[in-house]
Tab-separated table of C-alpha atoms and ligand atoms in Angstrom:
chain	number	residue	atom	x	y	z
A	108	MET	CA	-18.514	12.690	9.898
A	109	ALA	CA	-17.088	13.776	12.773
A	110	LEU	CA	-13.003	14.241	12.416
A	111	ASN	CA	-11.302	11.954	14.863
A	112	ASP	CA	-9.596	14.223	17.393
A	113	SER	CA	-6.467	12.735	16.716
A	114	ILE	CA	-6.106	14.531	13.162
A	115	SER	CA	-5.304	17.839	12.355
A	116	HIS	CA	-6.234	17.850	8.643
A	117	VAL	CA	-7.682	15.602	5.898
A	118	ILE	CA	-5.455	15.407	3.167
A	119	LEU	CA	-7.685	12.776	1.034
A	120	THR	CA	-11.314	12.807	1.595
A	121	GLU	CA	-13.415	9.000	1.036
A	122	GLU	CA	-14.471	10.845	-1.827
A	123	ASP	CA	-10.980	11.286	-3.387
A	124	ILE	CA	-9.903	7.978	-2.607
A	125	ARG	CA	-12.659	6.406	-3.981
A	126	ALA	CA	-12.522	7.711	-7.376
A	127	ARG	CA	-9.206	7.256	-7.623
A	128	VAL	CA	-9.103	3.508	-6.751
A	129	ARG	CA	-12.069	3.394	-9.368
A	130	ASP	CA	-9.436	4.904	-12.090
A	131	LEU	CA	-6.854	2.382	-11.091
A	132	GLY	CA	-8.961	-0.453	-11.390
A	133	GLU	CA	-10.026	0.693	-14.875
A	134	GLN	CA	-6.694	1.185	-15.671
A	135	ILE	CA	-5.230	-2.112	-14.339
A	136	GLY	CA	-8.001	-4.106	-16.296
A	137	ARG	CA	-6.932	-2.197	-19.541
A	138	ASP	CA	-3.345	-3.273	-19.171
A	139	TYR	CA	-3.947	-7.003	-18.179
A	140	GLY	CA	-6.977	-7.686	-20.123
A	141	ASP	CA	-7.949	-11.009	-20.058
A	142	ARG	CA	-4.639	-12.310	-18.311
A	143	PRO	CA	-5.431	-13.570	-14.880
A	144	LEU	CA	-3.741	-11.638	-12.373
A	145	LEU	CA	-2.612	-11.953	-8.585
A	146	LEU	CA	-2.492	-9.321	-6.320
A	147	VAL	CA	-0.578	-9.542	-3.554
A	148	GLY	CA	-1.430	-7.489	-0.647
A	149	VAL	CA	1.249	-6.138	1.593
A	150	LEU	CA	-0.172	-6.672	5.021
A	151	ARG	CA	-1.641	-5.042	7.205
A	152	GLY	CA	-1.384	-1.511	5.707
A	153	ALA	CA	-2.754	-2.489	2.289
A	154	ALA	CA	-5.418	-4.658	3.317
A	155	ILE	CA	-8.064	-1.923	2.870
A	156	PHE	CA	-6.274	-0.731	-0.380
A	157	VAL	CA	-6.388	-4.116	-2.063
A	158	ALA	CA	-9.793	-4.914	-0.907
A	159	ASP	CA	-11.084	-2.227	-2.632
A	160	LEU	CA	-8.878	-2.285	-5.664
A	161	ALA	CA	-9.676	-5.831	-6.272
A	162	ARG	CA	-13.406	-4.802	-6.357
A	163	ALA	CA	-13.076	-2.153	-8.738
A	164	MET	CA	-11.462	-4.446	-11.383
A	165	THR	CA	-13.386	-6.805	-13.578
A	166	VAL	CA	-10.711	-8.867	-15.176
A	167	PRO	CA	-10.217	-11.929	-13.594
A	168	VAL	CA	-8.099	-11.625	-10.111
A	169	GLU	CA	-6.740	-13.731	-7.584
A	170	LEU	CA	-5.653	-12.536	-3.764
A	171	ASP	CA	-2.677	-13.531	-1.899
A	172	PHE	CA	-1.005	-11.765	1.005
A	173	MET	CA	2.468	-11.145	2.611
A	174	ALA	CA	2.837	-9.800	5.938
A	175	VAL	CA	6.064	-7.766	6.297
A	176	SER	CA	7.386	-5.718	9.191
A	177	SER	CA	9.653	-2.785	8.580
A	178	TYR	CA	8.694	-0.021	11.157
A	179	GLY	CA	7.535	-1.685	14.307
A	180	SER	CA	5.448	1.116	16.361
A	181	THR	CA	7.935	4.078	15.872
A	182	THR	CA	7.509	6.357	13.037
A	183	LYS	CA	11.311	6.051	11.335
A	184	SER	CA	11.916	3.471	8.785
A	185	SER	CA	14.721	1.158	10.248
A	186	GLY	CA	15.289	-0.213	7.011
A	187	VAL	CA	15.177	-4.171	8.332
A	188	VAL	CA	12.383	-6.165	6.488
A	189	ARG	CA	11.393	-9.070	8.233
A	190	ILE	CA	8.642	-11.281	6.480
A	191	LEU	CA	6.141	-12.544	9.022
A	192	LYS	CA	3.850	-14.280	6.547
A	193	ASP	CA	4.913	-15.274	3.201
A	194	LEU	CA	2.612	-16.024	0.315
A	195	ASP	CA	0.285	-19.285	0.131
A	196	GLU	CA	0.692	-19.207	-3.763
A	197	ASP	CA	3.417	-20.444	-6.238
A	198	ILE	CA	4.030	-17.420	-8.358
A	199	GLU	CA	6.183	-18.858	-11.080
A	200	GLY	CA	4.996	-17.812	-14.461
A	201	ARG	CA	2.108	-15.766	-12.752
A	202	ASP	CA	1.217	-12.329	-13.706
A	203	VAL	CA	1.869	-10.424	-10.123
A	204	LEU	CA	0.939	-6.914	-8.907
A	205	VAL	CA	2.022	-5.822	-5.681
A	206	VAL	CA	-0.316	-3.764	-3.864
A	207	GLU	CA	1.045	-1.420	-1.059
A	208	ASP	CA	-0.472	1.204	0.779
A	209	ILE	CA	2.464	3.833	1.008
A	210	LEU	CA	6.063	4.100	-0.567
A	211	ASP	CA	8.227	5.748	1.937
A	212	THR	CA	11.824	4.962	1.851
A	213	GLY	CA	11.100	2.262	-0.977
A	214	LEU	CA	13.327	0.105	1.495
A	215	THR	CA	10.046	-2.656	1.870
A	216	LEU	CA	9.421	-2.839	-1.429
A	217	LYS	CA	13.188	-3.021	-2.659
A	218	TYR	CA	13.380	-6.144	-0.741
A	219	LEU	CA	9.711	-7.241	-1.542
A	220	LEU	CA	10.419	-6.859	-5.306
A	221	ARG	CA	14.191	-8.626	-5.064
A	222	ASN	CA	12.461	-11.748	-3.171
A	223	LEU	CA	9.433	-12.178	-5.474
A	224	ALA	CA	11.407	-11.410	-8.605
A	225	SER	CA	13.732	-14.536	-7.477
A	226	ARG	CA	10.397	-16.513	-7.657
A	227	LYS	CA	10.346	-16.267	-11.703
A	228	PRO	CA	6.579	-14.595	-12.113
A	229	ALA	CA	5.849	-13.657	-15.597
A	230	SER	CA	5.267	-10.066	-14.587
A	231	LEU	CA	5.855	-8.005	-11.758
A	232	GLU	CA	4.663	-4.619	-10.647
A	233	VAL	CA	3.589	-2.449	-8.009
A	234	ALA	CA	0.489	-0.506	-7.419
A	235	THR	CA	0.980	1.662	-4.468
A	236	LEU	CA	-1.903	4.158	-3.175
A	237	LEU	CA	0.403	6.791	-1.914
A	238	SER	CA	3.825	8.028	-2.494
A	239	LYS	CA	5.701	10.495	-0.189
A	240	GLU	CA	7.420	12.987	-2.089
A	241	GLY	CA	11.210	13.308	-1.775
A	242	ARG	CA	11.447	10.275	0.794
A	243	GLN	CA	12.715	7.800	-1.612
A	244	GLN	CA	16.293	6.377	-0.600
A	245	VAL	CA	16.048	3.639	-3.227
A	246	ALA	CA	14.345	3.743	-7.016
A	247	ILE	CA	11.207	1.732	-6.896
A	248	ASP	CA	9.836	1.183	-10.432
A	249	CYS	CA	6.064	1.806	-9.624
A	250	LYS	CA	3.533	1.347	-12.377
A	251	TYR	CA	0.172	2.293	-10.517
A	252	VAL	CA	0.591	5.300	-7.897
A	253	GLY	CA	-2.704	6.649	-6.433
A	254	PHE	CA	-1.485	9.723	-5.026
A	255	SER	CA	2.034	11.713	-4.360
A	256	ILE	CA	1.735	13.135	-1.076
A	257	PRO	CA	3.950	15.535	1.057
A	258	ASP	CA	6.288	14.079	3.548
A	259	GLU	CA	3.819	14.304	6.589
A	260	PHE	CA	2.423	11.552	9.229
A	261	VAL	CA	-0.445	10.246	7.651
A	262	VAL	CA	-2.815	7.561	8.979
A	263	GLY	CA	-6.113	6.358	7.538
A	264	TYR	CA	-7.421	3.783	4.877
A	265	GLY	CA	-5.273	1.032	6.183
A	266	LEU	CA	-2.327	3.420	7.708
A	267	ASP	CA	-1.498	3.315	11.452
A	268	TYR	CA	0.272	4.717	14.174
A	269	ALA	CA	0.985	2.547	16.650
A	270	GLU	CA	-1.860	0.058	15.096
A	271	ARG	CA	-4.758	2.673	15.186
A	272	TYR	CA	-6.905	4.839	12.613
A	273	ARG	CA	-6.367	2.105	10.044
A	274	ASN	CA	-10.351	2.335	10.256
A	275	LEU	CA	-10.820	6.020	9.132
A	276	PRO	CA	-12.098	6.017	5.721
A	277	TYR	CA	-10.263	9.022	4.833
A	278	ILE	CA	-6.242	9.883	4.803
A	279	GLY	CA	-5.221	12.780	7.533
A	280	VAL	CA	-2.365	13.998	9.049
A	281	LEU	CA	-1.463	12.958	12.608
A	282	LYS	CA	-1.669	15.432	15.195
A	283	PRO	CA	2.252	15.552	16.355
A	284	ALA	CA	1.092	15.749	19.886
A	285	VAL	CA	-0.158	12.075	19.552
A	286	TYR	CA	3.409	10.679	18.337
A	287	ALA	CA	5.276	13.136	20.767
A	288	ASP	CA	4.787	11.063	23.888
B	19	PRP	C1	4.370	0.620	5.761
B	19	PRP	C2	3.778	0.606	4.336
B	19	PRP	C3	4.771	-0.325	3.854
B	19	PRP	C4	5.994	0.297	4.313
B	19	PRP	C5	6.518	1.618	3.236
B	19	PRP	O1	4.349	-0.419	6.555
B	19	PRP	O2	2.521	-0.343	4.513
B	19	PRP	O3	4.865	-1.518	3.491
B	19	PRP	O4	5.875	0.766	5.314
B	19	PRP	O5	8.101	2.117	3.824
B	19	PRP	P1	9.091	1.860	3.250
B	19	PRP	O6	8.735	2.618	1.697
B	19	PRP	O7	10.128	3.406	4.090
B	19	PRP	O8	9.609	0.907	3.476
B	19	PRP	P2	4.590	-0.918	8.041
B	19	PRP	O9	5.718	-1.149	8.023
B	19	PRP	O10	4.302	0.509	8.443
B	19	PRP	O11	3.473	-2.012	8.343
B	19	PRP	P3	1.901	-1.782	8.215
B	19	PRP	O12	1.588	-2.159	6.893
B	19	PRP	O13	1.571	-3.283	8.796
B	19	PRP	O14	1.425	-0.911	8.718
């Protein structure tokens, strides 16, 4: 497949992602056994990861979604998290796994985890596909991490810039010229 013109280089290929998601699915399946698990995908970035992760699991899973906004269309975290869509399910007494595409400053997950913990789930863990090295401002206990990546502006496989590039099957670094203007 030809590289998108806005991408300087690929850091995780489609094959890299597929293999890692399959491993994570198996690991999560082993950890939860037959306990029904509620996957909470955090829209919009995690939509593609949670779809693939759910299909990499053979344990009984249900899916729910939250939509939050922390960045708007800029590249810097504002630290302000808004719930745009809440869960449809009551999670009291449930095993809940929050599924994120990327852990950057940690501010989004800090807010989300505190919010979800107050609803008294039986357990609450996090799976993130990506974790940016050296960026966390708050400590987040992420049980499942797909890849640690350098602090570069990455898009693809759910991650966007100004809502574009989410559909790229790989994860690549955006050319600075794309977000310079
Ligand atoms: C991204 C990502 C996380 C958050 C991580 O969401 O999906 O939710 O940023 O950043 P943090 O660790 O610095 O809080 P974004 O607000 O870009 O929305 P999106 O998922 O709709 O792309």
